[in-house]
mmCIF file of C-alpha atoms in Angstrom:
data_model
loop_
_atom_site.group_PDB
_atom_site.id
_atom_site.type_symbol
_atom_site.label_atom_id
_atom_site.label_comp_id
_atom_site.label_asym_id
_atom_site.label_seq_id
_atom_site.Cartn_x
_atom_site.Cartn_y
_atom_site.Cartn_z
ATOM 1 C CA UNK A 294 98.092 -15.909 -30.458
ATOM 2 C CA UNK A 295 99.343 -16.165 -26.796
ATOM 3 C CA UNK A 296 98.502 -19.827 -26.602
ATOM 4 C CA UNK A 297 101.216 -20.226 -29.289
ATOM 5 C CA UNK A 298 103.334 -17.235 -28.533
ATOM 6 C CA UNK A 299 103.500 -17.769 -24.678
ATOM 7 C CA UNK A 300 101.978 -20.899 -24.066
ATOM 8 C CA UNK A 301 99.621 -22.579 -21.507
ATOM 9 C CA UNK A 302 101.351 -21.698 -18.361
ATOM 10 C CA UNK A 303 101.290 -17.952 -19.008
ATOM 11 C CA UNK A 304 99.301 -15.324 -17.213
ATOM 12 C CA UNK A 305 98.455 -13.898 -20.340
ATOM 13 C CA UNK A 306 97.092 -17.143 -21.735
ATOM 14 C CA UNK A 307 94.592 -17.183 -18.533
ATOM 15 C CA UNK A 308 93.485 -13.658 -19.071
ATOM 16 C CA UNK A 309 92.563 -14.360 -22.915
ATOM 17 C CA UNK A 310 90.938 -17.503 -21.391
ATOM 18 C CA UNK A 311 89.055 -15.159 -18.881
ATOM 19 C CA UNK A 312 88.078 -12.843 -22.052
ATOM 20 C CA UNK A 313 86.608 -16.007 -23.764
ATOM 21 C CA UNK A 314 84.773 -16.775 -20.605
ATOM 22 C CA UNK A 315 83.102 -13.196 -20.100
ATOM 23 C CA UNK A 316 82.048 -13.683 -23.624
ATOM 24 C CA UNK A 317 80.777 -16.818 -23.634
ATOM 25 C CA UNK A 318 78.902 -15.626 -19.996
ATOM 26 C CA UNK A 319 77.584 -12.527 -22.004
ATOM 27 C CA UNK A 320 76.426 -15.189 -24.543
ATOM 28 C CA UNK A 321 73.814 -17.718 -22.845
ATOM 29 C CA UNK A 322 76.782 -20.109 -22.488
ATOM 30 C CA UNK A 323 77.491 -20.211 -19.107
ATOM 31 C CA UNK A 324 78.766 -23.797 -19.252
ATOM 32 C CA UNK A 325 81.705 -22.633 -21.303
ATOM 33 C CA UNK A 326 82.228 -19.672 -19.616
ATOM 34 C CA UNK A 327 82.470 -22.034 -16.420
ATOM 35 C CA UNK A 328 84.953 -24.248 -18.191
ATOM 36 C CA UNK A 329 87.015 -21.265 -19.106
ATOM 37 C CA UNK A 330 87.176 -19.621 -15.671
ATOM 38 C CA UNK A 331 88.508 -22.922 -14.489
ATOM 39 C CA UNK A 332 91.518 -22.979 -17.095
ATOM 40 C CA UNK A 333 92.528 -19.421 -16.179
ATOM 41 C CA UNK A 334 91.815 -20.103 -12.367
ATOM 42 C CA UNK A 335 94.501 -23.249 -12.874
ATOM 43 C CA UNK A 336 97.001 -21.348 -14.849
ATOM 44 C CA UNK A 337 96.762 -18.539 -12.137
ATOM 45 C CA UNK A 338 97.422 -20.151 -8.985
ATOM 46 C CA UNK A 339 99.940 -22.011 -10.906
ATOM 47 C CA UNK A 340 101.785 -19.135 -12.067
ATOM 48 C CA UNK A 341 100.442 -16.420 -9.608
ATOM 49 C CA UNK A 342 100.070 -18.010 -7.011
ATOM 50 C CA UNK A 343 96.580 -18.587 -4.834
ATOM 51 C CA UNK A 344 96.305 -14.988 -3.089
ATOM 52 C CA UNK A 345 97.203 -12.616 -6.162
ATOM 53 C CA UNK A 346 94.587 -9.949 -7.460
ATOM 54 C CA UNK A 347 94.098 -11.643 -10.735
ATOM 55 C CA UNK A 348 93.472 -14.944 -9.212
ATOM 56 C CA UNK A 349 90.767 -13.353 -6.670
ATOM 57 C CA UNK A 350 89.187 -11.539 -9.880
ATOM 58 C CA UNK A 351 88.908 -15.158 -11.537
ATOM 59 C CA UNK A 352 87.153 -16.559 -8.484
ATOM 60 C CA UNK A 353 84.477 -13.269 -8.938
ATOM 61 C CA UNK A 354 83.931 -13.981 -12.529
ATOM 62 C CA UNK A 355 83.370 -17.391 -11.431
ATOM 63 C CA UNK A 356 80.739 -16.376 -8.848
ATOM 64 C CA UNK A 357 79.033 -14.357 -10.890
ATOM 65 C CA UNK A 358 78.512 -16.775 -13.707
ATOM 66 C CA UNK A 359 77.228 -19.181 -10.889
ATOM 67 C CA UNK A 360 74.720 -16.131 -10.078
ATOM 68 C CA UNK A 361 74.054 -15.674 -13.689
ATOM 69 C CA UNK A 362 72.452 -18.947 -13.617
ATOM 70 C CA UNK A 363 70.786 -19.106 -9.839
ATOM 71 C CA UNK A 364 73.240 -21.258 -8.445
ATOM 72 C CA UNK A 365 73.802 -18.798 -5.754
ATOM 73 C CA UNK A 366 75.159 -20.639 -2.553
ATOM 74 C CA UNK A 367 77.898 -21.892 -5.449
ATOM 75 C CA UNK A 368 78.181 -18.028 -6.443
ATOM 76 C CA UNK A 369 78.595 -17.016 -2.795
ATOM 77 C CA UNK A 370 81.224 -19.853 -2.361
ATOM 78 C CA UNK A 371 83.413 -18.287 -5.085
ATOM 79 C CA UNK A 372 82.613 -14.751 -4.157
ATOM 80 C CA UNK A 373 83.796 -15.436 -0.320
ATOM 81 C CA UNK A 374 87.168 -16.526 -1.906
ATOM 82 C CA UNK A 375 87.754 -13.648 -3.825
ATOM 83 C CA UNK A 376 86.764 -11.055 -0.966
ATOM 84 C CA UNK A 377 89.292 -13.330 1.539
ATOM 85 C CA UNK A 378 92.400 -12.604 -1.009
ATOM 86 C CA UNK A 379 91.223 -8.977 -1.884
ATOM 87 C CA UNK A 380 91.184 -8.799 1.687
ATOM 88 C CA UNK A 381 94.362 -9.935 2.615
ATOM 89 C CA UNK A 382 96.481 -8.382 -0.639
ATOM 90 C CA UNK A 383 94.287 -5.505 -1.188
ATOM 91 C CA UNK A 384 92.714 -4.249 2.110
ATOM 92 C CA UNK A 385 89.099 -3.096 2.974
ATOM 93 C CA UNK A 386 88.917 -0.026 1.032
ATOM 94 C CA UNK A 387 90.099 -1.216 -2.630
ATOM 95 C CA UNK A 388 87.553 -0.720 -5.686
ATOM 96 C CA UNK A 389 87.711 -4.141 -6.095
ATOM 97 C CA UNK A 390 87.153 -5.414 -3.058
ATOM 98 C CA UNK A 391 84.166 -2.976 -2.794
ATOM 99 C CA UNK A 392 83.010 -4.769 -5.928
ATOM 100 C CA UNK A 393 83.073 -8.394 -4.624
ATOM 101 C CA UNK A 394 81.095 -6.970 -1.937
ATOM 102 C CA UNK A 395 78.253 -5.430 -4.020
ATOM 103 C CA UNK A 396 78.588 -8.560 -5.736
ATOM 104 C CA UNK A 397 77.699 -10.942 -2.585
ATOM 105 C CA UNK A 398 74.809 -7.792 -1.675
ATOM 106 C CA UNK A 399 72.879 -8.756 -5.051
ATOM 107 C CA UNK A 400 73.362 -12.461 -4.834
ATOM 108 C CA UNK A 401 71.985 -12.302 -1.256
ATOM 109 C CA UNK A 402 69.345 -9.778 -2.703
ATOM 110 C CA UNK A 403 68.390 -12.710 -5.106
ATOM 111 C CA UNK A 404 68.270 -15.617 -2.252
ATOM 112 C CA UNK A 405 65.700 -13.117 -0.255
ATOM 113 C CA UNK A 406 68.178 -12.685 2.294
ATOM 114 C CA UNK A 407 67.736 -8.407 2.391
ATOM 115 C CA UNK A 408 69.348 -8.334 5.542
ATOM 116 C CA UNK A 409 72.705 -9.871 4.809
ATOM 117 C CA UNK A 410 72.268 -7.810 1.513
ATOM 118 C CA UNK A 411 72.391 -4.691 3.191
ATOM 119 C CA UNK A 412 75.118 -5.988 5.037
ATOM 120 C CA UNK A 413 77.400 -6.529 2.143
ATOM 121 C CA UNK A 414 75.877 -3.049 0.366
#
């Protein structure tokens, strides 16, 4: 309905497409989830712009699919660019900053890297 009501270029088209990700993420299909997240990440910094909240939450969903399937240096990659814009529009002590952090803390958990875990904890 907001493809055709809105169209592509709409902020509310990427966050359906970011719905149909999580789904398809919650699903086993992380390869569509990952094509998802990339239409709403485009559509975002299109119409956004590249340091906006929603676009840093795309680039943790992103991560986290990546850490769904073990790819975690990819994961970290996308996590790092979310906690940069949370940090810069956000600040330090935002909930959602605090969750990109917890975020890189189990992906580092997962490498065996405890230290920088409890780092990012």
């Amino acid at each position: 309905i907001r493809l055709a009501t809105l169209g592509e270029e709409h902020p509310e088209t990427a966050s359906s497409y970011n719905n149909i990700a999580s789904t398809f993420d919650n699903t086993g299909k992380h390869n569509k989830a990952l094509q998802m997240y990339e239409r709403a990440l485009v559509i975002q910094v299109a119409t956004l712009g590249q340091r906006h909240p929603d676009t840093a939450a795309t680039y943790n969903n992103i991560g986290s699919t990546y850490d769904n399937i073990g790819e975690y240096d990819k994961a970290l990659h996308f996590y790092e660019t979310a906690l940069q814009m949370e940090l810069a529009t956000l600040g330090e002590l935002h909930p959602d900053t605090a969750n990109t952090y917890t975020n890189m803390g189990s992906t580092y958990n997962s490498k065996g890297n405890y230290d920088k875990a409890l780092q990012m904890y």
